[in-house]
mmCIF file of C-alpha atoms and ligand atoms in Angstrom:
data_model
loop_
_atom_site.group_PDB
_atom_site.id
_atom_site.type_symbol
_atom_site.label_atom_id
_atom_site.label_comp_id
_atom_site.label_asym_id
_atom_site.label_seq_id
_atom_site.Cartn_x
_atom_site.Cartn_y
_atom_site.Cartn_z
ATOM 1 C CA UNK G 1 6.122 -45.251 -28.443
ATOM 2 C CA UNK G 2 3.860 -42.679 -28.633
ATOM 3 C CA UNK G 3 3.883 -39.670 -25.719
ATOM 4 C CA UNK G 4 0.972 -37.172 -25.533
ATOM 5 C CA UNK G 5 1.839 -33.745 -23.589
ATOM 6 C CA UNK G 6 -2.027 -32.218 -23.080
ATOM 7 C CA UNK G 7 -1.500 -28.950 -21.970
ATOM 8 C CA UNK G 8 2.166 -28.226 -22.238
ATOM 9 C CA UNK G 9 1.545 -24.196 -23.195
ATOM 10 C CA UNK G 10 2.133 -22.960 -19.221
ATOM 11 C CA UNK G 11 5.141 -24.884 -18.756
ATOM 12 C CA UNK G 12 6.859 -24.147 -21.992
ATOM 13 C CA UNK G 13 5.063 -20.794 -23.889
ATOM 14 C CA UNK G 14 8.085 -21.365 -25.929
ATOM 15 C CA UNK G 15 11.081 -20.291 -23.833
ATOM 16 C CA UNK G 16 12.077 -23.920 -23.341
ATOM 17 C CA UNK G 17 12.623 -26.785 -25.078
ATOM 18 C CA UNK G 18 10.623 -30.156 -25.655
ATOM 19 C CA UNK G 19 14.393 -32.277 -26.763
ATOM 20 C CA UNK G 20 14.526 -33.922 -23.917
ATOM 21 C CA UNK G 21 11.491 -36.052 -24.160
ATOM 22 C CA UNK G 22 11.710 -36.569 -28.122
ATOM 23 C CA UNK G 23 14.730 -38.444 -27.418
ATOM 24 C CA UNK G 24 12.529 -40.637 -25.371
ATOM 25 C CA UNK G 25 9.651 -41.265 -27.993
ATOM 26 C CA UNK G 26 7.108 -39.782 -30.503
ATOM 27 C CA UNK G 27 6.633 -37.002 -28.744
ATOM 28 C CA UNK G 28 2.741 -34.986 -29.801
ATOM 29 C CA UNK G 29 2.417 -31.154 -27.675
ATOM 30 C CA UNK G 30 -0.744 -30.115 -27.433
ATOM 31 C CA UNK G 31 -0.689 -26.612 -26.070
ATOM 32 C CA UNK G 32 -4.398 -27.328 -24.046
ATOM 33 C CA UNK G 33 -6.778 -29.848 -24.119
ATOM 34 C CA UNK G 34 -10.303 -29.397 -23.636
ATOM 35 C CA UNK G 35 -12.019 -32.823 -21.806
ATOM 36 C CA UNK G 36 -13.743 -33.722 -24.495
ATOM 37 C CA UNK G 37 -10.883 -33.925 -26.456
ATOM 38 C CA UNK G 38 -8.769 -36.329 -23.828
ATOM 39 C CA UNK G 39 -9.611 -39.552 -25.520
ATOM 40 C CA UNK G 40 -8.946 -38.388 -29.023
ATOM 41 C CA UNK G 41 -5.832 -37.057 -28.322
ATOM 42 C CA UNK G 42 -4.092 -39.778 -25.595
ATOM 43 C CA UNK G 43 -5.637 -42.823 -27.812
ATOM 44 C CA UNK G 44 -2.359 -44.993 -28.388
ATOM 45 C CA UNK G 45 -0.389 -43.225 -25.907
ATOM 46 C CA UNK G 46 1.734 -45.283 -23.655
ATOM 47 C CA UNK G 47 2.761 -41.733 -21.862
ATOM 48 C CA UNK G 48 1.039 -39.249 -21.396
ATOM 49 C CA UNK G 49 2.009 -35.479 -19.772
ATOM 50 C CA UNK G 50 -0.722 -33.112 -18.000
ATOM 51 C CA UNK G 51 -0.183 -30.259 -15.883
ATOM 52 C CA UNK G 52 -3.779 -29.530 -14.968
ATOM 53 C CA UNK G 53 -5.759 -31.621 -17.477
ATOM 54 C CA UNK G 54 -7.511 -33.775 -15.917
ATOM 55 C CA UNK G 55 -7.527 -37.656 -16.119
ATOM 56 C CA UNK G 56 -10.576 -39.510 -14.860
ATOM 57 C CA UNK G 57 -11.399 -43.284 -13.716
ATOM 58 C CA UNK G 58 -13.634 -42.890 -17.027
ATOM 59 C CA UNK G 59 -10.596 -41.859 -19.219
ATOM 60 C CA UNK G 60 -8.342 -44.245 -18.112
ATOM 61 C CA UNK G 61 -11.132 -47.108 -18.846
ATOM 62 C CA UNK G 62 -10.794 -45.466 -22.691
ATOM 63 C CA UNK G 63 -7.197 -45.381 -23.004
ATOM 64 C CA UNK G 64 -6.162 -48.945 -22.661
ATOM 65 C CA UNK G 65 -2.446 -48.057 -24.175
ATOM 66 C CA UNK G 66 -1.519 -45.983 -21.409
ATOM 67 C CA UNK G 67 0.953 -47.121 -18.803
ATOM 68 C CA UNK G 68 2.792 -43.656 -17.433
ATOM 69 C CA UNK G 69 1.142 -40.543 -16.456
ATOM 70 C CA UNK G 70 3.731 -37.462 -15.982
ATOM 71 C CA UNK G 71 2.081 -35.071 -13.907
ATOM 72 C CA UNK G 72 3.960 -31.877 -14.973
ATOM 73 C CA UNK G 73 3.520 -30.322 -11.556
ATOM 74 C CA UNK G 74 3.656 -30.500 -7.965
ATOM 75 C CA UNK G 75 0.137 -31.082 -7.133
ATOM 76 C CA UNK G 76 -1.374 -34.158 -8.323
ATOM 77 C CA UNK G 77 -5.147 -33.968 -7.592
ATOM 78 C CA UNK G 78 -5.768 -33.458 -11.257
ATOM 79 C CA UNK G 79 -5.556 -37.570 -11.767
ATOM 80 C CA UNK G 80 -7.479 -40.273 -10.043
ATOM 81 C CA UNK G 81 -4.360 -42.071 -8.570
ATOM 82 C CA UNK G 82 -6.857 -44.729 -7.147
ATOM 83 C CA UNK G 83 -8.385 -45.855 -10.778
ATOM 84 C CA UNK G 84 -4.896 -45.418 -12.227
ATOM 85 C CA UNK G 85 -3.184 -47.720 -10.113
ATOM 86 C CA UNK G 86 -6.055 -50.096 -10.474
ATOM 87 C CA UNK G 87 -5.240 -50.264 -14.214
ATOM 88 C CA UNK G 88 -1.683 -50.352 -13.446
ATOM 89 C CA UNK G 89 -0.818 -46.947 -14.646
ATOM 90 C CA UNK G 90 2.146 -45.377 -12.798
ATOM 91 C CA UNK G 91 1.885 -41.808 -12.110
ATOM 92 C CA UNK G 92 4.747 -39.222 -11.239
ATOM 93 C CA UNK G 93 5.237 -35.682 -10.005
ATOM 94 C CA UNK G 94 7.442 -32.831 -9.733
ATOM 95 C CA UNK G 95 8.275 -32.737 -5.704
ATOM 96 C CA UNK G 96 10.177 -29.453 -5.807
ATOM 97 C CA UNK G 97 11.231 -27.807 -8.483
ATOM 98 C CA UNK G 98 10.731 -23.898 -7.393
ATOM 99 C CA UNK G 99 11.479 -23.255 -3.961
ATOM 100 C CA UNK G 100 13.495 -20.387 -4.347
ATOM 101 C CA UNK G 101 11.241 -18.846 -6.989
ATOM 102 C CA UNK G 102 8.336 -18.766 -4.361
ATOM 103 C CA UNK G 103 10.020 -17.413 -1.799
ATOM 104 C CA UNK G 104 11.237 -14.791 -3.891
ATOM 105 C CA UNK G 105 7.854 -13.978 -5.026
ATOM 106 C CA UNK G 106 6.740 -13.894 -1.495
ATOM 107 C CA UNK G 107 8.745 -10.709 -0.937
ATOM 108 C CA UNK G 108 8.270 -9.480 -4.077
ATOM 109 C CA UNK G 109 4.165 -9.010 -2.771
ATOM 110 C CA UNK G 110 5.596 -8.090 0.595
ATOM 111 C CA UNK G 111 7.783 -5.311 -0.358
ATOM 112 C CA UNK G 112 5.005 -4.149 -2.882
ATOM 113 C CA UNK G 113 2.450 -3.845 0.296
ATOM 114 C CA UNK G 114 5.542 -2.210 2.067
ATOM 115 C CA UNK G 115 6.495 0.030 -0.941
ATOM 116 C CA UNK G 116 4.259 -0.212 -3.410
ATOM 117 C CA UNK G 117 7.064 0.624 -6.075
ATOM 118 C CA UNK G 118 4.682 -0.077 -9.278
ATOM 119 C CA UNK G 119 1.800 2.148 -7.844
ATOM 120 C CA UNK G 120 4.414 4.924 -7.040
ATOM 121 C CA UNK G 121 5.996 4.456 -10.634
ATOM 122 C CA UNK G 122 3.242 4.891 -11.705
ATOM 123 C CA UNK G 123 1.870 8.050 -10.401
ATOM 124 C CA UNK G 124 5.432 9.457 -10.671
ATOM 125 C CA UNK G 125 4.905 8.702 -14.891
ATOM 126 C CA UNK G 126 1.320 10.410 -14.185
ATOM 127 C CA UNK G 127 3.111 13.671 -13.781
ATOM 128 C CA UNK G 128 2.305 13.695 -9.896
ATOM 129 C CA UNK G 129 6.293 14.413 -8.608
ATOM 130 C CA UNK G 130 6.790 16.734 -11.051
ATOM 131 C CA UNK G 131 4.007 18.789 -9.564
ATOM 132 C CA UNK G 132 4.809 18.102 -6.321
ATOM 133 C CA UNK G 133 5.645 21.285 -3.923
ATOM 134 C CA UNK G 134 8.544 19.031 -2.310
ATOM 135 C CA UNK G 135 11.059 16.397 -3.292
ATOM 136 C CA UNK G 136 9.495 13.773 -2.411
ATOM 137 C CA UNK G 137 5.953 12.305 -1.727
ATOM 138 C CA UNK G 138 4.390 8.995 -1.076
ATOM 139 C CA UNK G 139 0.788 7.916 -1.673
ATOM 140 C CA UNK G 140 0.864 5.249 1.024
ATOM 141 C CA UNK G 141 2.183 4.675 4.453
ATOM 142 C CA UNK G 142 5.705 3.020 3.940
ATOM 143 C CA UNK G 143 6.527 0.218 6.036
ATOM 144 C CA UNK G 144 9.717 -0.897 7.592
ATOM 145 C CA UNK G 145 10.217 -5.116 7.887
ATOM 146 C CA UNK G 146 13.219 -5.212 10.384
ATOM 147 C CA UNK G 147 11.988 -5.921 14.037
ATOM 148 C CA UNK G 148 8.832 -7.303 12.759
ATOM 149 C CA UNK G 149 7.568 -10.542 13.185
ATOM 150 C CA UNK G 150 6.848 -12.943 10.341
ATOM 151 C CA UNK G 151 4.215 -15.708 11.088
ATOM 152 C CA UNK G 152 4.786 -18.544 8.973
ATOM 153 C CA UNK G 153 1.968 -21.471 8.691
ATOM 154 C CA UNK G 154 3.613 -24.510 6.658
ATOM 155 C CA UNK G 155 7.510 -24.747 7.755
ATOM 156 C CA UNK G 156 7.816 -27.022 4.777
ATOM 157 C CA UNK G 157 10.776 -26.322 1.999
ATOM 158 C CA UNK G 158 9.221 -22.806 0.860
ATOM 159 C CA UNK G 159 8.468 -21.922 4.174
ATOM 160 C CA UNK G 160 12.137 -22.426 5.313
ATOM 161 C CA UNK G 161 13.508 -20.412 2.258
ATOM 162 C CA UNK G 162 10.905 -17.538 3.383
ATOM 163 C CA UNK G 163 12.284 -17.888 6.797
ATOM 164 C CA UNK G 164 16.050 -17.111 5.492
ATOM 165 C CA UNK G 165 14.955 -13.724 3.762
ATOM 166 C CA UNK G 166 12.754 -12.793 6.258
ATOM 167 C CA UNK G 167 15.813 -13.359 8.918
ATOM 168 C CA UNK G 168 18.408 -11.476 6.277
ATOM 169 C CA UNK G 169 15.876 -8.746 6.341
ATOM 170 C CA UNK G 170 15.881 -8.212 10.343
ATOM 171 C CA UNK G 171 12.606 -9.914 10.983
ATOM 172 C CA UNK G 172 11.984 -12.388 13.866
ATOM 173 C CA UNK G 173 10.037 -15.775 12.675
ATOM 174 C CA UNK G 174 7.178 -17.189 14.268
ATOM 175 C CA UNK G 175 6.158 -20.815 12.892
ATOM 176 C CA UNK G 176 3.381 -23.037 12.895
ATOM 177 C CA UNK G 177 3.775 -26.744 11.333
ATOM 178 C CA UNK G 178 1.346 -29.920 12.195
ATOM 179 C CA UNK G 179 5.616 -31.127 12.591
ATOM 180 C CA UNK G 180 8.145 -29.474 14.630
ATOM 181 C CA UNK G 181 11.645 -29.572 13.888
ATOM 182 C CA UNK G 182 13.285 -28.006 16.637
ATOM 183 C CA UNK G 183 16.983 -28.157 15.179
ATOM 184 C CA UNK G 184 15.729 -25.578 13.088
ATOM 185 C CA UNK G 185 15.170 -22.973 15.600
ATOM 186 C CA UNK G 186 17.568 -20.029 16.114
ATOM 187 C CA UNK G 187 17.770 -16.842 17.874
ATOM 188 C CA UNK G 188 15.461 -14.797 15.425
ATOM 189 C CA UNK G 189 13.080 -18.399 15.030
ATOM 190 C CA UNK G 190 10.604 -20.303 16.850
ATOM 191 C CA UNK G 191 7.851 -22.675 16.615
ATOM 192 C CA UNK G 192 4.715 -21.915 18.131
ATOM 193 C CA UNK G 193 1.048 -22.599 18.141
ATOM 194 C CA UNK G 194 -1.235 -21.199 15.555
ATOM 195 C CA UNK G 195 -2.701 -19.153 18.033
ATOM 196 C CA UNK G 196 -0.084 -17.059 19.260
ATOM 197 C CA UNK G 197 1.260 -16.611 15.791
ATOM 198 C CA UNK G 198 -2.373 -15.537 14.909
ATOM 199 C CA UNK G 199 -2.071 -12.820 17.940
ATOM 200 C CA UNK G 200 1.703 -11.905 17.216
ATOM 201 C CA UNK G 201 2.658 -11.724 13.826
ATOM 202 C CA UNK G 202 2.633 -8.631 11.689
ATOM 203 C CA UNK G 203 2.753 -10.176 8.619
ATOM 204 C CA UNK G 204 1.497 -13.602 8.300
ATOM 205 C CA UNK G 205 2.535 -16.070 5.055
ATOM 206 C CA UNK G 206 0.916 -19.158 4.163
ATOM 207 C CA UNK G 207 3.107 -22.408 2.865
ATOM 208 C CA UNK G 208 1.442 -25.234 4.213
ATOM 209 C CA UNK G 209 -0.377 -27.354 1.691
ATOM 210 C CA UNK G 210 -4.159 -27.430 0.726
ATOM 211 C CA UNK G 211 -6.088 -30.334 2.577
ATOM 212 C CA UNK G 212 -9.711 -30.338 3.899
ATOM 213 C CA UNK G 213 -7.624 -29.374 7.684
ATOM 214 C CA UNK G 214 -6.140 -26.181 5.999
ATOM 215 C CA UNK G 215 -8.974 -24.629 3.830
ATOM 216 C CA UNK G 216 -10.224 -21.624 4.911
ATOM 217 C CA UNK G 217 -7.549 -21.521 7.587
ATOM 218 C CA UNK G 218 -7.710 -17.888 7.126
ATOM 219 C CA UNK G 219 -11.438 -16.726 8.217
ATOM 220 C CA UNK G 220 -13.207 -14.466 9.828
ATOM 221 C CA UNK G 221 -12.536 -16.264 13.601
ATOM 222 C CA UNK G 222 -8.411 -16.677 12.703
ATOM 223 C CA UNK G 223 -8.644 -12.673 11.199
ATOM 224 C CA UNK G 224 -10.201 -11.714 14.581
ATOM 225 C CA UNK G 225 -7.588 -12.914 16.722
ATOM 226 C CA UNK G 226 -4.487 -11.437 14.701
ATOM 227 C CA UNK G 227 -2.891 -7.994 15.416
ATOM 228 C CA UNK G 228 -4.740 -4.771 13.868
ATOM 229 C CA UNK G 229 -2.826 -3.867 10.545
ATOM 230 C CA UNK G 230 -1.681 -7.200 9.966
ATOM 231 C CA UNK G 231 -0.481 -8.164 6.376
ATOM 232 C CA UNK G 232 -1.081 -11.232 4.665
ATOM 233 C CA UNK G 233 0.852 -12.936 1.793
ATOM 234 C CA UNK G 234 -1.044 -15.906 0.280
ATOM 235 C CA UNK G 235 1.691 -17.981 -2.489
ATOM 236 C CA UNK G 236 0.327 -21.480 -1.630
ATOM 237 C CA UNK G 237 -3.456 -22.385 -2.338
ATOM 238 C CA UNK G 238 -6.285 -19.920 -2.874
ATOM 239 C CA UNK G 239 -8.905 -22.163 -0.768
ATOM 240 C CA UNK G 240 -6.908 -21.679 2.266
ATOM 241 C CA UNK G 241 -8.243 -18.019 2.257
ATOM 242 C CA UNK G 242 -12.055 -17.706 2.670
ATOM 243 C CA UNK G 243 -11.861 -14.713 0.195
ATOM 244 C CA UNK G 244 -15.171 -12.952 1.597
ATOM 245 C CA UNK G 245 -13.737 -12.896 5.089
ATOM 246 C CA UNK G 246 -10.669 -11.406 4.084
ATOM 247 C CA UNK G 247 -11.956 -8.865 1.316
ATOM 248 C CA UNK G 248 -14.119 -7.345 4.371
ATOM 249 C CA UNK G 249 -11.501 -7.383 6.532
ATOM 250 C CA UNK G 250 -9.321 -5.358 4.177
ATOM 251 C CA UNK G 251 -12.694 -3.000 3.923
ATOM 252 C CA UNK G 252 -12.952 -2.817 7.074
ATOM 253 C CA UNK G 253 -8.858 -1.798 7.940
ATOM 254 C CA UNK G 254 -8.414 -4.789 10.313
ATOM 255 C CA UNK G 255 -5.804 -6.375 7.606
ATOM 256 C CA UNK G 256 -3.917 -3.524 6.097
ATOM 257 C CA UNK G 257 -3.298 -5.376 2.978
ATOM 258 C CA UNK G 258 -3.202 -8.559 1.276
ATOM 259 C CA UNK G 259 -1.102 -9.950 -1.546
ATOM 260 C CA UNK G 260 -2.000 -13.328 -3.226
ATOM 261 C CA UNK G 261 -0.724 -15.522 -6.151
ATOM 262 C CA UNK G 262 -3.622 -17.653 -5.836
ATOM 263 C CA UNK G 263 -7.171 -17.799 -5.688
ATOM 264 C CA UNK G 264 -9.980 -20.149 -4.951
ATOM 265 C CA UNK G 265 -10.564 -20.547 -8.779
ATOM 266 C CA UNK G 266 -8.189 -19.679 -11.578
ATOM 267 C CA UNK G 267 -8.662 -17.907 -13.557
ATOM 268 C CA UNK G 268 -11.041 -16.004 -11.314
ATOM 269 C CA UNK G 269 -14.608 -14.927 -11.976
ATOM 270 C CA UNK G 270 -15.388 -11.323 -12.299
ATOM 271 C CA UNK G 271 -17.074 -11.570 -8.866
ATOM 272 C CA UNK G 272 -14.525 -12.787 -6.839
ATOM 273 C CA UNK G 273 -14.062 -10.173 -3.937
ATOM 274 C CA UNK G 274 -10.859 -10.038 -3.853
ATOM 275 C CA UNK G 275 -10.511 -8.228 -7.126
ATOM 276 C CA UNK G 276 -12.826 -5.388 -6.146
ATOM 277 C CA UNK G 277 -10.842 -4.929 -2.794
ATOM 278 C CA UNK G 278 -8.450 -1.711 -2.709
ATOM 279 C CA UNK G 279 -5.617 -2.558 -0.764
ATOM 280 C CA UNK G 280 -5.363 -6.161 -2.095
ATOM 281 C CA UNK G 281 -1.805 -7.669 -4.602
ATOM 282 C CA UNK G 282 -3.029 -10.007 -7.119
ATOM 283 C CA UNK G 283 -0.828 -11.864 -8.969
ATOM 284 C CA UNK G 284 -2.128 -14.677 -11.686
ATOM 285 C CA UNK G 285 -0.246 -17.819 -10.200
ATOM 286 C CA UNK G 286 3.220 -16.694 -11.425
ATOM 287 C CA UNK G 287 5.589 -18.182 -7.792
ATOM 288 C CA UNK G 288 6.775 -21.198 -9.962
ATOM 289 C CA UNK G 289 7.502 -19.690 -13.464
ATOM 290 C CA UNK G 290 10.668 -18.067 -13.357
ATOM 291 C CA UNK G 291 12.255 -19.634 -16.445
ATOM 292 C CA UNK G 292 14.694 -20.875 -14.256
ATOM 293 C CA UNK G 293 12.075 -22.984 -12.464
ATOM 294 C CA UNK G 294 10.430 -24.234 -15.287
ATOM 295 C CA UNK G 295 13.491 -25.552 -16.565
ATOM 296 C CA UNK G 296 14.044 -27.363 -13.022
ATOM 297 C CA UNK G 297 10.374 -29.012 -13.734
ATOM 298 C CA UNK G 298 10.953 -30.057 -17.179
ATOM 299 C CA UNK G 299 14.486 -31.587 -16.688
ATOM 300 C CA UNK G 300 12.863 -33.817 -14.171
ATOM 301 C CA UNK G 301 9.922 -34.740 -16.230
ATOM 302 C CA UNK G 302 12.427 -36.326 -18.257
ATOM 303 C CA UNK G 303 14.511 -37.846 -15.717
ATOM 304 C CA UNK G 304 11.210 -39.179 -14.001
ATOM 305 C CA UNK G 305 10.332 -40.765 -17.735
ATOM 306 C CA UNK G 306 13.535 -42.061 -18.142
ATOM 307 C CA UNK G 307 13.779 -43.967 -15.025
ATOM 308 C CA UNK G 308 10.245 -45.276 -15.682
ATOM 309 C CA UNK G 309 11.785 -46.879 -18.987
ATOM 310 C CA UNK G 310 14.371 -47.947 -17.154
ATOM 311 C CA UNK G 311 12.181 -49.933 -14.808
ATOM 312 C CA UNK G 312 13.314 -47.912 -12.287
ATOM 313 C CA UNK G 313 10.963 -45.192 -11.352
ATOM 314 C CA UNK G 314 10.979 -42.270 -9.110
ATOM 315 C CA UNK G 315 8.826 -39.786 -7.463
ATOM 316 C CA UNK G 316 5.814 -42.459 -8.197
ATOM 317 C CA UNK G 317 2.658 -40.945 -6.350
ATOM 318 C CA UNK G 318 0.330 -44.353 -6.419
ATOM 319 C CA UNK G 319 2.815 -46.891 -5.339
HETATM 320 P P1 LIG W 1 6.390 -29.293 1.831
HETATM 321 O O1 LIG W 1 5.875 -30.580 1.453
HETATM 322 O O2 LIG W 1 7.617 -28.926 1.801
HETATM 323 O O3 LIG W 1 5.932 -28.474 3.225
HETATM 324 C C1 LIG W 1 4.378 -27.869 3.355
HETATM 325 C C2 LIG W 1 4.485 -27.952 5.074
HETATM 326 O O4 LIG W 1 3.673 -27.978 5.565
HETATM 327 C C3 LIG W 1 4.905 -29.332 5.680
HETATM 328 O O5 LIG W 1 6.482 -28.823 6.680
HETATM 329 C C4 LIG W 1 4.104 -29.579 6.331
HETATM 330 O O6 LIG W 1 4.260 -30.233 7.594
HETATM 331 C C5 LIG W 1 3.033 -28.621 6.446
HETATM 332 N N1 LIG W 1 1.464 -28.753 6.861
HETATM 333 C C6 LIG W 1 1.108 -29.850 6.738
HETATM 334 N N2 LIG W 1 -0.303 -29.564 7.640
HETATM 335 C C7 LIG W 1 -0.081 -28.638 7.912
HETATM 336 C C8 LIG W 1 -1.364 -28.035 8.674
HETATM 337 N N3 LIG W 1 -2.504 -28.688 8.651
HETATM 338 N N4 LIG W 1 -0.996 -26.741 9.070
HETATM 339 C C9 LIG W 1 0.406 -26.469 9.016
HETATM 340 N N5 LIG W 1 1.558 -26.756 8.682
HETATM 341 C C10 LIG W 1 0.991 -27.925 7.936
HETATM 342 O O7 LIG W 1 5.744 -28.363 0.505
HETATM 343 P P2 LIG W 1 6.734 -26.778 -0.038
HETATM 344 O O8 LIG W 1 7.545 -27.119 -1.293
HETATM 345 O O9 LIG W 1 7.155 -25.828 0.607
HETATM 346 O O10 LIG W 1 5.492 -26.148 -0.591
HETATM 347 C C11 LIG W 1 4.430 -25.527 -0.091
HETATM 348 C C12 LIG W 1 2.895 -24.997 -0.950
HETATM 349 O O11 LIG W 1 3.488 -23.999 -1.824
HETATM 350 C C13 LIG W 1 2.479 -26.354 -2.157
HETATM 351 O O12 LIG W 1 1.635 -27.312 -0.790
HETATM 352 C C14 LIG W 1 1.904 -25.608 -2.607
HETATM 353 O O13 LIG W 1 0.413 -25.229 -2.660
HETATM 354 C C15 LIG W 1 2.126 -24.448 -2.607
HETATM 355 N N6 LIG W 1 3.149 -23.507 -3.712
HETATM 356 C C16 LIG W 1 2.617 -23.104 -4.870
HETATM 357 C C17 LIG W 1 3.462 -22.282 -6.031
HETATM 358 C C18 LIG W 1 3.087 -21.254 -6.744
HETATM 359 O O14 LIG W 1 3.085 -21.267 -8.320
HETATM 360 N N7 LIG W 1 2.089 -20.292 -6.322
HETATM 361 C C19 LIG W 1 4.555 -23.376 -6.465
HETATM 362 C C20 LIG W 1 4.876 -24.143 -5.616
HETATM 363 C C21 LIG W 1 4.053 -24.915 -4.448
#
């Protein structure tokens, strides 16, 4: 059975093994596949894996052997799942693998905004401490989180993991979600309205999915409702934020700092407004990528294919 992995590099740049999939068929791994090479490479394959390589209706028309598409990610918007279903092609995803890693990264970003560890270390190595008349110096306001309010928009797996860490740091947590499960409330954690969250949070962290209804949820109007000096973290999806509006609010000081792991276009164009904004930390979509998370993703991809081959498919997104 021919198995083609169209864009395996980000999942496994060399520190994981493809052996689990190789045990199930004749595997060819491509690091990346440009759109005009998809059909040539996936020709005759019964099984195709994609992470971000788009698979459209037209592509499926040209791949008559194809029976299964394994998406190597949670989001499967790169695949036309309806067209796949029409052709009898089963599409699966990896529903969860990186909850702890994304929650951890949320705090890596927030703590960087609070302490500027990287910046201070650079300044020390440039000699700023050696020439300092005092025993210490700091170049940025330092922020203590205990007693402050963390506003979490989207209280699913990652939002809940973030809330646990926030409470461990002594923060109160205000949560907004489209669905409420009051049993998750604690003395330090309460559901609230979006309006109230925006008005009361010292830190706002985004953990809702990207839908038409959540696109631009952080924009000029919502920022205007926030506390002066709020900090904003985005480890979910770039288009949740109107980047022009956030850049203006950062420049005006309304938002004290922002830290984002995701942008509206990835990789970003040089004219992305956040790239030119001082108090904005940007990381290149790495929250999901610790080796432990990627191994979990790989294990689930293998398990998904095994179950499909055993005629008992799991994690199917186009039933
Ligand atoms: P999840 O499905 O467990 O949780 C999403 C939550 O958002 C749910 O509780 C849902 O009810 C809520 N929600 C849906 N619509 C909403 C709305 N309009 N307003 C408020 N809340 C709403 O998902 P998760 O595993 O917690 O992942 C959250 C997001 O994190 C994903 O959608 C993905 O975009 C992102 N993510 C990013 C990375 C990364 O590497 N940066 C990795 C994994 C996931």
